[in-house]
Amino acid sequence: MNGLSLSELCCLFCCPPCPGRIAAKLAFLPPEATYSLVPEPEQGPGGARATPLGTLRASSGARGRWKLHLMERADFQDSQRELDTIEVFPTKSARGNRVSCMYVRCVPGARYTVLFSHGNAVDLGQMSSFYIGLGSRLHCNICRSDSVVVVGDYDYSGYGASSGRPSERNLCADIDAAWQALRTRYGISPDSIILYGQSIGTVPTVDLASRYECAAVVLHSPLTSGMRVAFPDTKTYCFDAFPNIEKVSKITSPVLIIHGTEDEVIDFSHGLALYEHCPKAVEPLWVEGAGHKDIELYSQYLERLRRFISQELPSQRA
């Protein structure tokens, strides 16, 4: 999964503490940050700045205004007009980490907001153009964070401008923080939130969806568990990391599973197994010939998402 040899894998799985070492070695590849959050200065009496430009606020959960500063390596593909639709802010997880969040207002009066948990080796800056395009095409707002997702989206701990280190426990705390931000900062109800997880992002997505009801869940190139990625024919052990296969049956919201049949990172069998274990699964999307990173390039990807959101969800709510 991360270019490890057989001997390294054996050492990794045999040397305690197993779950943390498995997660850190196999799953997390945080890139060099491609963005930063810059606080906008507060206006004091007479228009004077109460806070000097560039001074961070004391509380990472402050409701002040923040600007997104994208670096060149973020490779932002849109114009300043699209950039102006992005709101960013930091919040704090229950584990004490600062979680960087992004909220993209793609269309006015959107029925749903997508809480997006991104895949590995990317951060919010690199994903911002994708969120704008996805939200506009699906007529949804997007929330995401760099610790977990605000289209909404968020960055996981240790990714982007989020503090801390990536771990399974931090992933789940990160998405909880993003979920609460949607609820309290934007007043969005659970029945208007679609949880979307991609690759490693399916771990916090499944965990949250197994505990809270929401409008729907999308699992994009999901994994059944950490050990099964390295050893496909194994069963679940008590020290396994990311046990999606044990949690997916607890989800009470409609679940759409998307997987490429030629996925070279997380085998197609993971998607099939989760589909079989998920009572709330709807008709899945198996993309013939697609790998781990190119499903979005196939026309059926957007077609299936549109049908799920615009036709199937309303009919289930009726």
C-alpha positions as a printed Julia matrix, in Angstrom:
318×3 Matrix{Float64}:
   0.0     0.0     0.0
   2.93    2.3     0.66
   5.79    0.51   -1.1
   6.78   -1.68    1.86
   8.66   -4.95    1.4
   7.39   -8.26    2.77
   9.97   -8.2     5.58
   8.96   -4.65    6.53
   5.3    -5.65    6.56
   6.04   -8.64    8.8
   8.01   -6.46   11.18
   5.3    -3.84   11.15
   2.49   -6.24   11.99
   4.48   -8.24   14.55
   5.94   -5.39   16.58
   3.51   -3.68   18.98
   1.8    -1.28   19.16
   0.27   -2.71   15.97
  -2.73   -0.48   15.16
  -0.86    2.81   15.42
   2.14    1.54   13.48
  -0.04    0.05   10.77
  -1.95    3.3    10.39
   1.11    5.53   10.33
   3.19    3.34    8.01
   0.56    2.24    5.51
  -2.03    4.98    5.4
  -0.75    8.49    5.95
   1.31   10.49    3.47
   0.62   14.15    4.3
   2.02   16.41    1.57
   3.88   19.65    2.08
   1.14   22.2     2.83
  -0.21   23.98   -0.25
  -2.15   26.68    1.62
  -2.4    28.65    4.84
  -5.23   30.32    6.76
  -4.67   34.04    7.23
  -6.83   35.91    9.79
  -8.48   39.07    8.52
  -7.79   42.03   10.84
 -10.63   43.12   13.09
 -11.82   46.69   12.81
 -11.56   48.71   16.0
 -13.22   52.06   16.8
 -13.02   54.48   13.91
 -12.0    51.72   11.53
  -8.62   51.11   13.15
  -7.3    47.59   13.14
  -7.8    45.95   16.54
  -5.61   43.0    15.56
  -2.39   43.52   13.59
  -2.37   41.86   10.19
  -0.81   38.4    10.4
  -1.46   37.94   14.12
  -3.22   34.66   14.83
  -6.21   34.68   17.12
  -5.76   33.01   20.47
  -8.62   30.53   20.01
  -8.5    28.13   17.09
 -12.28   27.97   17.27
 -12.79   31.71   16.91
 -15.6    32.77   14.62
 -13.53   35.55   13.08
 -12.99   35.85    9.35
 -10.11   34.07    7.65
  -8.64   34.17    4.17
  -7.32   31.27    2.14
  -3.78   31.81    0.9
  -2.97   29.31   -1.86
   0.61   28.51   -2.78
   1.67   27.85   -6.35
   1.9    24.11   -5.78
  -1.84   24.04   -4.98
  -2.32   24.34   -8.78
  -5.63   26.22   -8.44
  -7.47   25.98  -11.77
 -10.2    28.58  -11.31
 -10.55   32.36  -11.27
 -10.67   34.86   -8.43
 -14.46   34.78   -8.7
 -14.51   31.07   -7.79
 -11.9    31.61   -5.11
 -14.21   34.16   -3.49
 -16.85   31.44   -2.98
 -14.53   29.61   -0.57
 -14.77   30.24    3.15
 -12.07   28.89    5.46
 -11.8    28.71    9.22
 -10.07   26.68   11.91
 -11.9    24.71   14.55
 -10.71   22.46   17.36
 -11.17   18.71   17.72
 -11.99   16.88   20.95
  -8.37   15.67   20.95
  -7.08   19.24   21.01
  -5.93   19.56   17.4
  -6.59   22.57   15.22
  -8.64   21.38   12.23
  -8.58   23.53    9.08
 -11.96   23.64    7.35
 -13.18   24.85    3.97
 -16.75   25.71    2.99
 -17.51   26.19   -0.69
 -20.78   27.94   -1.58
 -21.19   26.43   -5.02
 -24.82   27.31   -5.74
 -27.4    29.49   -3.94
 -30.13   27.64   -2.05
 -28.49   24.23   -2.3
 -30.57   21.43   -0.77
 -27.54   19.45    0.42
 -24.09   20.11    1.8
 -21.39   17.51    1.19
 -18.99   16.86    4.06
 -15.99   15.58    2.14
 -13.15   13.53    3.6
 -10.36   13.47    1.01
  -7.9    10.78    0.07
  -4.24   10.45    0.98
  -1.29   12.65   -0.05
  -3.44   15.75   -0.72
  -4.7    18.69    1.31
  -7.44   21.31    1.04
  -5.42   23.58   -1.23
  -4.91   20.87   -3.84
  -8.56   19.79   -3.65
 -10.18   23.24   -3.79
 -10.67   23.33   -7.59
 -12.18   19.84   -7.51
 -14.67   20.87   -4.82
 -15.79   23.91   -6.78
 -16.37   21.8    -9.89
 -18.08   18.96   -8.06
 -20.42   21.19   -6.08
 -21.43   23.2    -9.15
 -22.19   20.07  -11.16
 -24.16   18.43   -8.35
 -25.83   21.67   -7.19
 -24.56   21.11   -3.65
 -22.45   23.17   -1.28
 -19.22   21.53   -0.19
 -17.59   21.4     3.22
 -14.22   19.86    3.81
 -11.37   19.91    6.38
  -7.67   18.97    6.56
  -7.99   16.52    9.31
 -11.07   15.14    7.85
 -13.95   17.5     5.35
 -16.42   21.58    4.5
 -18.04   21.22    0.56
 -17.64   21.35    3.43
 -14.28   19.72    3.72
 -11.53   19.6     6.31
  -7.89   18.57    6.57
  -6.89   15.69    8.81
  -4.56   16.24   11.75
  -1.07   16.7    10.34
  -2.34   17.64    6.87
  -2.28   21.15    5.41
  -2.71   23.78    8.13
  -4.15   21.29   10.65
  -2.06   20.59   13.71
  -1.17   17.28   15.34
  -0.28   13.97   13.74
  -2.43   11.74   11.56
  -3.88    8.71   13.34
  -7.09    6.7    13.29
  -8.35    8.33   16.5
  -7.51   11.79   15.22
  -9.3    11.12   11.92
 -12.54   10.38   13.78
 -12.13   13.39   16.07
 -11.4    15.59   13.05
 -14.58   14.69   11.18
 -16.58   15.15   14.38
 -15.2    18.7    14.6
 -16.11   19.41   10.96
 -19.61   17.92   11.48
 -20.19   20.12   14.53
 -18.94   23.17   12.61
 -21.56   22.56    9.91
 -24.24   22.19   12.57
 -23.33   25.22   14.7
 -21.53   27.67   12.41
 -23.84   27.25    9.41
 -26.99   25.86   11.04
 -27.13   22.86    8.68
 -29.31   19.99    9.86
 -28.13   16.34    9.61
 -30.83   15.52    7.04
 -29.16   18.03    4.68
 -25.62   16.65    5.03
 -24.16   14.05    2.66
 -21.04   12.38    4.03
 -18.54   11.66    1.25
 -15.33    9.71    1.91
 -12.63    8.89   -0.62
 -10.0     6.17   -0.03
  -8.57    6.72    3.49
 -11.34    9.33    3.91
 -13.9     6.52    4.02
 -12.56    5.64    7.5
 -13.82    8.78    9.31
 -16.88    8.85    7.04
 -17.99    5.33    7.99
 -17.22    5.98   11.66
 -19.36    9.14   11.76
 -22.17    7.62    9.68
 -22.3     4.61   12.03
 -23.01    7.0    14.92
 -25.2     9.7    13.35
 -27.99    9.62   10.79
 -27.53   11.96    7.82
 -29.03   12.51    4.36
 -26.75    9.98    2.67
 -23.26    8.49    2.51
 -20.92    8.09   -0.47
 -17.95    5.73   -0.18
 -15.47    6.28   -3.02
 -12.76    3.6    -3.42
 -13.3     2.41    0.16
 -11.22   -0.04    2.18
 -12.62   -2.81    4.38
  -9.79   -2.56    6.93
  -6.1    -1.75    7.14
  -4.86   -5.32    7.32
  -7.05   -6.41    4.4
  -5.32   -3.87    2.15
  -2.0    -5.61    2.79
  -3.42   -9.12    3.22
  -6.7    -9.36    1.24
  -7.77  -12.81    2.48
  -7.41  -12.13    6.19
 -10.19  -11.72    8.75
 -10.71   -8.93   11.28
  -8.36   -9.02   14.25
  -8.63   -6.98   17.44
  -5.5    -5.01   16.48
  -6.65   -4.24   12.92
  -6.76   -0.59   11.89
  -9.63    1.15   10.06
 -12.26   -1.61   10.46
 -14.87   -0.21    8.04
 -16.19   -3.73    7.46
 -17.26   -3.95   11.13
 -18.98   -0.54   11.17
 -20.71   -0.27    7.8
 -23.66   -2.44    8.92
 -24.49    0.16   11.58
 -25.12    2.93    9.05
 -28.82    3.88    8.89
 -28.6     6.32    5.96
 -28.58    5.41    2.23
 -25.08    4.41    1.1
 -23.67    4.68   -2.43
 -20.45    2.72   -2.97
 -18.18    3.61   -5.91
 -15.14    1.55   -6.9
 -12.93    1.01   -9.94
 -12.59   -2.58  -11.12
  -8.84   -2.09  -11.76
  -7.99   -0.29   -8.51
  -4.27   -0.85   -7.95
  -4.2     0.52   -4.36
  -7.38   -0.77   -2.71
  -8.57   -3.84   -4.54
 -12.05   -3.88   -6.07
 -12.93   -6.72   -3.67
 -13.07   -4.17   -0.82
 -15.93   -2.32   -2.48
 -17.78   -5.57   -3.14
 -17.37   -6.75    0.45
 -18.63   -3.47    1.92
 -21.61   -3.52   -0.44
 -22.49   -7.04    0.73
 -22.19   -6.06    4.41
 -24.16   -2.79    4.17
 -27.96   -3.16    4.59
 -28.55    0.43    3.49
 -26.51    0.2     0.28
 -28.18    1.4    -2.91
 -27.24    0.34   -6.44
 -23.42    0.69   -6.5
 -21.23    2.12   -9.23
 -18.53   -0.26  -10.41
 -16.45    1.67  -12.94
 -15.07   -0.82  -15.45
 -11.36   -0.26  -16.09
 -10.97    2.57  -13.56
  -8.08    2.64  -11.09
  -7.72    4.32   -7.72
  -7.24    7.92   -8.84
  -9.16    8.3   -12.1
 -12.8     7.39  -11.38
 -13.8    11.08  -11.62
 -12.71   11.07  -15.29
 -15.42    8.58  -16.28
 -18.78   10.03  -17.34
 -20.78    7.54  -15.28
 -19.26    8.97  -12.09
 -21.15   12.27  -12.24
 -24.19   10.62  -13.81
 -24.53    8.19  -10.9
 -23.99   10.88   -8.26
 -26.59   13.15   -9.89
 -29.17   10.35  -10.01
 -28.47    9.4    -6.41
 -28.81   12.96   -5.1
 -31.52   14.4    -7.35
 -33.77   11.35   -7.81
 -33.15    8.56   -5.31
 -32.75   10.61   -2.13
 -35.96   12.66   -2.66
 -37.95    9.48   -3.39
 -36.68    7.85   -0.19
 -37.65   10.92    1.84
 -41.16   11.06    0.35
